[in-house]
Amino acid sequence: MSTIFGHSTTGYEVVSAFHSQIQDRACLAVVVTGPTPNGIGASTALSLARGNPSAILLVGRSPAKYTQVADGIRAINPGIKVKTYGVDLGSFASVRAGAAQLLAENDRIDVLINNAGVTSHALEKSADGIELNFATNHIGHFLFTKLLLPTLCKSHNPRIVNLTSSTHAFASGDYDDYNWDNREYVWMQAYAESKLANIHFTQYLAAHGNGIVALSVHPGTIWGTSIFDTISEEEHQRAREYVASLGIKEKTVEQGASTTLVAALDPALETHNGAYMVDCQVAEFDCEAARREDLSEKLWTLSEKLIGEPFRCV
């Protein structure tokens, strides 16, 4: 794993460093969820385009918004296959329909980047009756990954990158009350619980994925993206002041894409399966709950129950 990357590294710098590895893989096809313009996912896709992969497939609930990103990719490299797919990760029906369309039109996936995420200031439920942070940030990606896995496993080097957050440090791992039926709803903790779930999902995939490399990534603190649209300006400012008081440096979206791309492209990470990454490097978890294998297994069982079918990684 390269030590030349760090907090200020941009996605383009990562792709430039691994350009030869992308070319060696001949037909690198990458799926990115949540590529909202001016967000981390869009920056990830646009940076990746400079490495000349064969396909970048953009997935999210508002495909019309992604036209700008798709056009940007084509402007960088007209030879890349670019497609957009409408998938609302908060709806099982939408996930199944979108995954079916994507698989019908693409017979190769090498890297799946589960980037999409939401925050919900008020307690909201998904179309399937699941608390919205948990539904979108974890369960929707759990089902989407399950549906894409057979195609992903055809790759010689399949890789799954799950975006989490350092806020997982505030999570309890109380998966028994994933729907917040027995405690007062606190939006930041609900978000944190969903981000801890991203880590436990990654760990289970790494332990049972039969050769799949799965990594979880904290992209950094990036303000101004659409993920904060549901919170008030006052709360937004309070959060920024709190983060600044901890001495945490902010990042641009271009810098925010870098750790994701290291996780997606660095061949040295094959020996770090299941790792958590911060500032382009393997890092320690921010809470004890993230290290608990029993919670990883508990989450997997719960997730299978919620989607109504088993998810086998073999």
JSON list of N, CA and C in Angstrom, two decimals, residues 115-149:
[
{"chain": "A", "resi": 115, "resn": "ASN", "atom": "N", "xyz": [-21.46, 4.15, -2.40]},
{"chain": "A", "resi": 115, "resn": "ASN", "atom": "CA", "xyz": [-21.17, 5.51, -1.95]},
{"chain": "A", "resi": 115, "resn": "ASN", "atom": "C", "xyz": [-22.40, 6.25, -1.42]},
{"chain": "A", "resi": 116, "resn": "ALA", "atom": "N", "xyz": [-23.58, 5.92, -1.92]},
{"chain": "A", "resi": 116, "resn": "ALA", "atom": "CA", "xyz": [-24.78, 6.70, -1.61]},
{"chain": "A", "resi": 116, "resn": "ALA", "atom": "C", "xyz": [-25.07, 6.73, -0.12]},
{"chain": "A", "resi": 117, "resn": "GLY", "atom": "N", "xyz": [-25.61, 7.85, 0.34]},
{"chain": "A", "resi": 117, "resn": "GLY", "atom": "CA", "xyz": [-25.96, 7.96, 1.75]},
{"chain": "A", "resi": 117, "resn": "GLY", "atom": "C", "xyz": [-26.93, 9.11, 1.98]},
{"chain": "A", "resi": 118, "resn": "VAL", "atom": "N", "xyz": [-27.68, 9.01, 3.07]},
{"chain": "A", "resi": 118, "resn": "VAL", "atom": "CA", "xyz": [-28.61, 10.07, 3.45]},
{"chain": "A", "resi": 118, "resn": "VAL", "atom": "C", "xyz": [-28.47, 10.34, 4.95]},
{"chain": "A", "resi": 119, "resn": "THR", "atom": "N", "xyz": [-28.96, 11.50, 5.35]},
{"chain": "A", "resi": 119, "resn": "THR", "atom": "CA", "xyz": [-29.23, 11.76, 6.76]},
{"chain": "A", "resi": 119, "resn": "THR", "atom": "C", "xyz": [-30.69, 12.18, 6.84]},
{"chain": "A", "resi": 120, "resn": "SER", "atom": "N", "xyz": [-31.34, 11.82, 7.91]},
{"chain": "A", "resi": 120, "resn": "SER", "atom": "CA", "xyz": [-32.74, 12.19, 8.09]},
{"chain": "A", "resi": 120, "resn": "SER", "atom": "C", "xyz": [-32.91, 12.84, 9.45]},
{"chain": "A", "resi": 121, "resn": "HIS", "atom": "N", "xyz": [-33.22, 14.14, 9.44]},
{"chain": "A", "resi": 121, "resn": "HIS", "atom": "CA", "xyz": [-33.32, 14.90, 10.68]},
{"chain": "A", "resi": 121, "resn": "HIS", "atom": "C", "xyz": [-34.46, 14.41, 11.56]},
{"chain": "A", "resi": 122, "resn": "ALA", "atom": "N", "xyz": [-35.57, 14.06, 10.93]},
{"chain": "A", "resi": 122, "resn": "ALA", "atom": "CA", "xyz": [-36.73, 13.53, 11.66]},
{"chain": "A", "resi": 122, "resn": "ALA", "atom": "C", "xyz": [-36.80, 12.02, 11.47]},
{"chain": "A", "resi": 123, "resn": "LEU", "atom": "N", "xyz": [-37.49, 11.35, 12.37]},
{"chain": "A", "resi": 123, "resn": "LEU", "atom": "CA", "xyz": [-37.67, 9.91, 12.23]},
{"chain": "A", "resi": 123, "resn": "LEU", "atom": "C", "xyz": [-38.59, 9.64, 11.04]},
{"chain": "A", "resi": 124, "resn": "GLU", "atom": "N", "xyz": [-38.02, 9.04, 10.02]},
{"chain": "A", "resi": 124, "resn": "GLU", "atom": "CA", "xyz": [-38.77, 8.69, 8.81]},
{"chain": "A", "resi": 124, "resn": "GLU", "atom": "C", "xyz": [-38.59, 7.22, 8.52]},
{"chain": "A", "resi": 125, "resn": "LYS", "atom": "N", "xyz": [-39.57, 6.64, 7.86]},
{"chain": "A", "resi": 125, "resn": "LYS", "atom": "CA", "xyz": [-39.50, 5.23, 7.48]},
{"chain": "A", "resi": 125, "resn": "LYS", "atom": "C", "xyz": [-39.44, 5.12, 5.96]},
{"chain": "A", "resi": 126, "resn": "SER", "atom": "N", "xyz": [-38.76, 4.10, 5.49]},
{"chain": "A", "resi": 126, "resn": "SER", "atom": "CA", "xyz": [-38.65, 3.84, 4.07]},
{"chain": "A", "resi": 126, "resn": "SER", "atom": "C", "xyz": [-39.96, 3.27, 3.54]},
{"chain": "A", "resi": 127, "resn": "ALA", "atom": "N", "xyz": [-40.00, 3.02, 2.25]},
{"chain": "A", "resi": 127, "resn": "ALA", "atom": "CA", "xyz": [-41.19, 2.41, 1.64]},
{"chain": "A", "resi": 127, "resn": "ALA", "atom": "C", "xyz": [-41.48, 1.04, 2.24]},
{"chain": "A", "resi": 128, "resn": "ASP", "atom": "N", "xyz": [-40.46, 0.41, 2.83]},
{"chain": "A", "resi": 128, "resn": "ASP", "atom": "CA", "xyz": [-40.61, -0.92, 3.42]},
{"chain": "A", "resi": 128, "resn": "ASP", "atom": "C", "xyz": [-40.70, -0.88, 4.94]},
{"chain": "A", "resi": 129, "resn": "GLY", "atom": "N", "xyz": [-40.89, 0.34, 5.49]},
{"chain": "A", "resi": 129, "resn": "GLY", "atom": "CA", "xyz": [-41.12, 0.47, 6.92]},
{"chain": "A", "resi": 129, "resn": "GLY", "atom": "C", "xyz": [-39.87, 0.43, 7.78]},
{"chain": "A", "resi": 130, "resn": "ILE", "atom": "N", "xyz": [-38.72, 0.75, 7.20]},
{"chain": "A", "resi": 130, "resn": "ILE", "atom": "CA", "xyz": [-37.45, 0.71, 7.92]},
{"chain": "A", "resi": 130, "resn": "ILE", "atom": "C", "xyz": [-36.93, 2.13, 8.10]},
{"chain": "A", "resi": 131, "resn": "GLU", "atom": "N", "xyz": [-36.40, 2.42, 9.30]},
{"chain": "A", "resi": 131, "resn": "GLU", "atom": "CA", "xyz": [-35.85, 3.76, 9.57]},
{"chain": "A", "resi": 131, "resn": "GLU", "atom": "C", "xyz": [-34.94, 4.17, 8.40]},
{"chain": "A", "resi": 132, "resn": "LEU", "atom": "N", "xyz": [-35.09, 5.41, 7.94]},
{"chain": "A", "resi": 132, "resn": "LEU", "atom": "CA", "xyz": [-34.57, 5.80, 6.64]},
{"chain": "A", "resi": 132, "resn": "LEU", "atom": "C", "xyz": [-33.04, 5.76, 6.54]},
{"chain": "A", "resi": 133, "resn": "ASN", "atom": "N", "xyz": [-32.33, 6.20, 7.58]},
{"chain": "A", "resi": 133, "resn": "ASN", "atom": "CA", "xyz": [-30.87, 6.11, 7.53]},
{"chain": "A", "resi": 133, "resn": "ASN", "atom": "C", "xyz": [-30.42, 4.67, 7.36]},
{"chain": "A", "resi": 134, "resn": "PHE", "atom": "N", "xyz": [-30.97, 3.79, 8.18]},
{"chain": "A", "resi": 134, "resn": "PHE", "atom": "CA", "xyz": [-30.59, 2.38, 8.15]},
{"chain": "A", "resi": 134, "resn": "PHE", "atom": "C", "xyz": [-31.01, 1.73, 6.83]},
{"chain": "A", "resi": 135, "resn": "ALA", "atom": "N", "xyz": [-32.21, 2.11, 6.35]},
{"chain": "A", "resi": 135, "resn": "ALA", "atom": "CA", "xyz": [-32.73, 1.55, 5.11]},
{"chain": "A", "resi": 135, "resn": "ALA", "atom": "C", "xyz": [-31.87, 1.90, 3.91]},
{"chain": "A", "resi": 136, "resn": "THR", "atom": "N", "xyz": [-31.53, 3.17, 3.79]},
{"chain": "A", "resi": 136, "resn": "THR", "atom": "CA", "xyz": [-30.81, 3.65, 2.61]},
{"chain": "A", "resi": 136, "resn": "THR", "atom": "C", "xyz": [-29.31, 3.37, 2.69]},
{"chain": "A", "resi": 137, "resn": "ASN", "atom": "N", "xyz": [-28.74, 3.70, 3.84]},
{"chain": "A", "resi": 137, "resn": "ASN", "atom": "CA", "xyz": [-27.29, 3.61, 3.96]},
{"chain": "A", "resi": 137, "resn": "ASN", "atom": "C", "xyz": [-26.78, 2.18, 4.10]},
{"chain": "A", "resi": 138, "resn": "HIS", "atom": "N", "xyz": [-27.62, 1.29, 4.66]},
{"chain": "A", "resi": 138, "resn": "HIS", "atom": "CA", "xyz": [-27.17, -0.10, 4.80]},
{"chain": "A", "resi": 138, "resn": "HIS", "atom": "C", "xyz": [-28.05, -1.09, 4.04]},
{"chain": "A", "resi": 139, "resn": "ILE", "atom": "N", "xyz": [-29.32, -1.22, 4.42]},
{"chain": "A", "resi": 139, "resn": "ILE", "atom": "CA", "xyz": [-30.14, -2.32, 3.89]},
{"chain": "A", "resi": 139, "resn": "ILE", "atom": "C", "xyz": [-30.27, -2.27, 2.37]},
{"chain": "A", "resi": 140, "resn": "GLY", "atom": "N", "xyz": [-30.46, -1.08, 1.81]},
{"chain": "A", "resi": 140, "resn": "GLY", "atom": "CA", "xyz": [-30.56, -0.97, 0.36]},
{"chain": "A", "resi": 140, "resn": "GLY", "atom": "C", "xyz": [-29.29, -1.43, -0.33]},
{"chain": "A", "resi": 141, "resn": "HIS", "atom": "N", "xyz": [-28.15, -1.04, 0.23]},
{"chain": "A", "resi": 141, "resn": "HIS", "atom": "CA", "xyz": [-26.87, -1.49, -0.33]},
{"chain": "A", "resi": 141, "resn": "HIS", "atom": "C", "xyz": [-26.65, -2.98, -0.11]},
{"chain": "A", "resi": 142, "resn": "PHE", "atom": "N", "xyz": [-27.12, -3.50, 1.00]},
{"chain": "A", "resi": 142, "resn": "PHE", "atom": "CA", "xyz": [-27.01, -4.93, 1.27]},
{"chain": "A", "resi": 142, "resn": "PHE", "atom": "C", "xyz": [-27.73, -5.72, 0.18]},
{"chain": "A", "resi": 143, "resn": "LEU", "atom": "N", "xyz": [-28.96, -5.33, -0.13]},
{"chain": "A", "resi": 143, "resn": "LEU", "atom": "CA", "xyz": [-29.72, -6.02, -1.18]},
{"chain": "A", "resi": 143, "resn": "LEU", "atom": "C", "xyz": [-29.09, -5.79, -2.55]},
{"chain": "A", "resi": 144, "resn": "PHE", "atom": "N", "xyz": [-28.70, -4.58, -2.84]},
{"chain": "A", "resi": 144, "resn": "PHE", "atom": "CA", "xyz": [-28.10, -4.26, -4.14]},
{"chain": "A", "resi": 144, "resn": "PHE", "atom": "C", "xyz": [-26.82, -5.08, -4.36]},
{"chain": "A", "resi": 145, "resn": "THR", "atom": "N", "xyz": [-26.01, -5.17, -3.33]},
{"chain": "A", "resi": 145, "resn": "THR", "atom": "CA", "xyz": [-24.77, -5.96, -3.41]},
{"chain": "A", "resi": 145, "resn": "THR", "atom": "C", "xyz": [-25.08, -7.42, -3.64]},
{"chain": "A", "resi": 146, "resn": "LYS", "atom": "N", "xyz": [-26.06, -7.94, -2.92]},
{"chain": "A", "resi": 146, "resn": "LYS", "atom": "CA", "xyz": [-26.45, -9.34, -3.09]},
{"chain": "A", "resi": 146, "resn": "LYS", "atom": "C", "xyz": [-26.83, -9.63, -4.54]},
{"chain": "A", "resi": 147, "resn": "LEU", "atom": "N", "xyz": [-27.60, -8.74, -5.14]},
{"chain": "A", "resi": 147, "resn": "LEU", "atom": "CA", "xyz": [-28.07, -8.96, -6.51]},
{"chain": "A", "resi": 147, "resn": "LEU", "atom": "C", "xyz": [-26.95, -8.86, -7.54]},
{"chain": "A", "resi": 148, "resn": "LEU", "atom": "N", "xyz": [-25.97, -8.01, -7.28]},
{"chain": "A", "resi": 148, "resn": "LEU", "atom": "CA", "xyz": [-24.86, -7.85, -8.22]},
{"chain": "A", "resi": 148, "resn": "LEU", "atom": "C", "xyz": [-23.74, -8.85, -7.99]},
{"chain": "A", "resi": 149, "resn": "LEU", "atom": "N", "xyz": [-23.74, -9.52, -6.85]},
{"chain": "A", "resi": 149, "resn": "LEU", "atom": "CA", "xyz": [-22.59, -10.35, -6.48]},
{"chain": "A", "resi": 149, "resn": "LEU", "atom": "C", "xyz": [-22.25, -11.45, -7.48]}
]
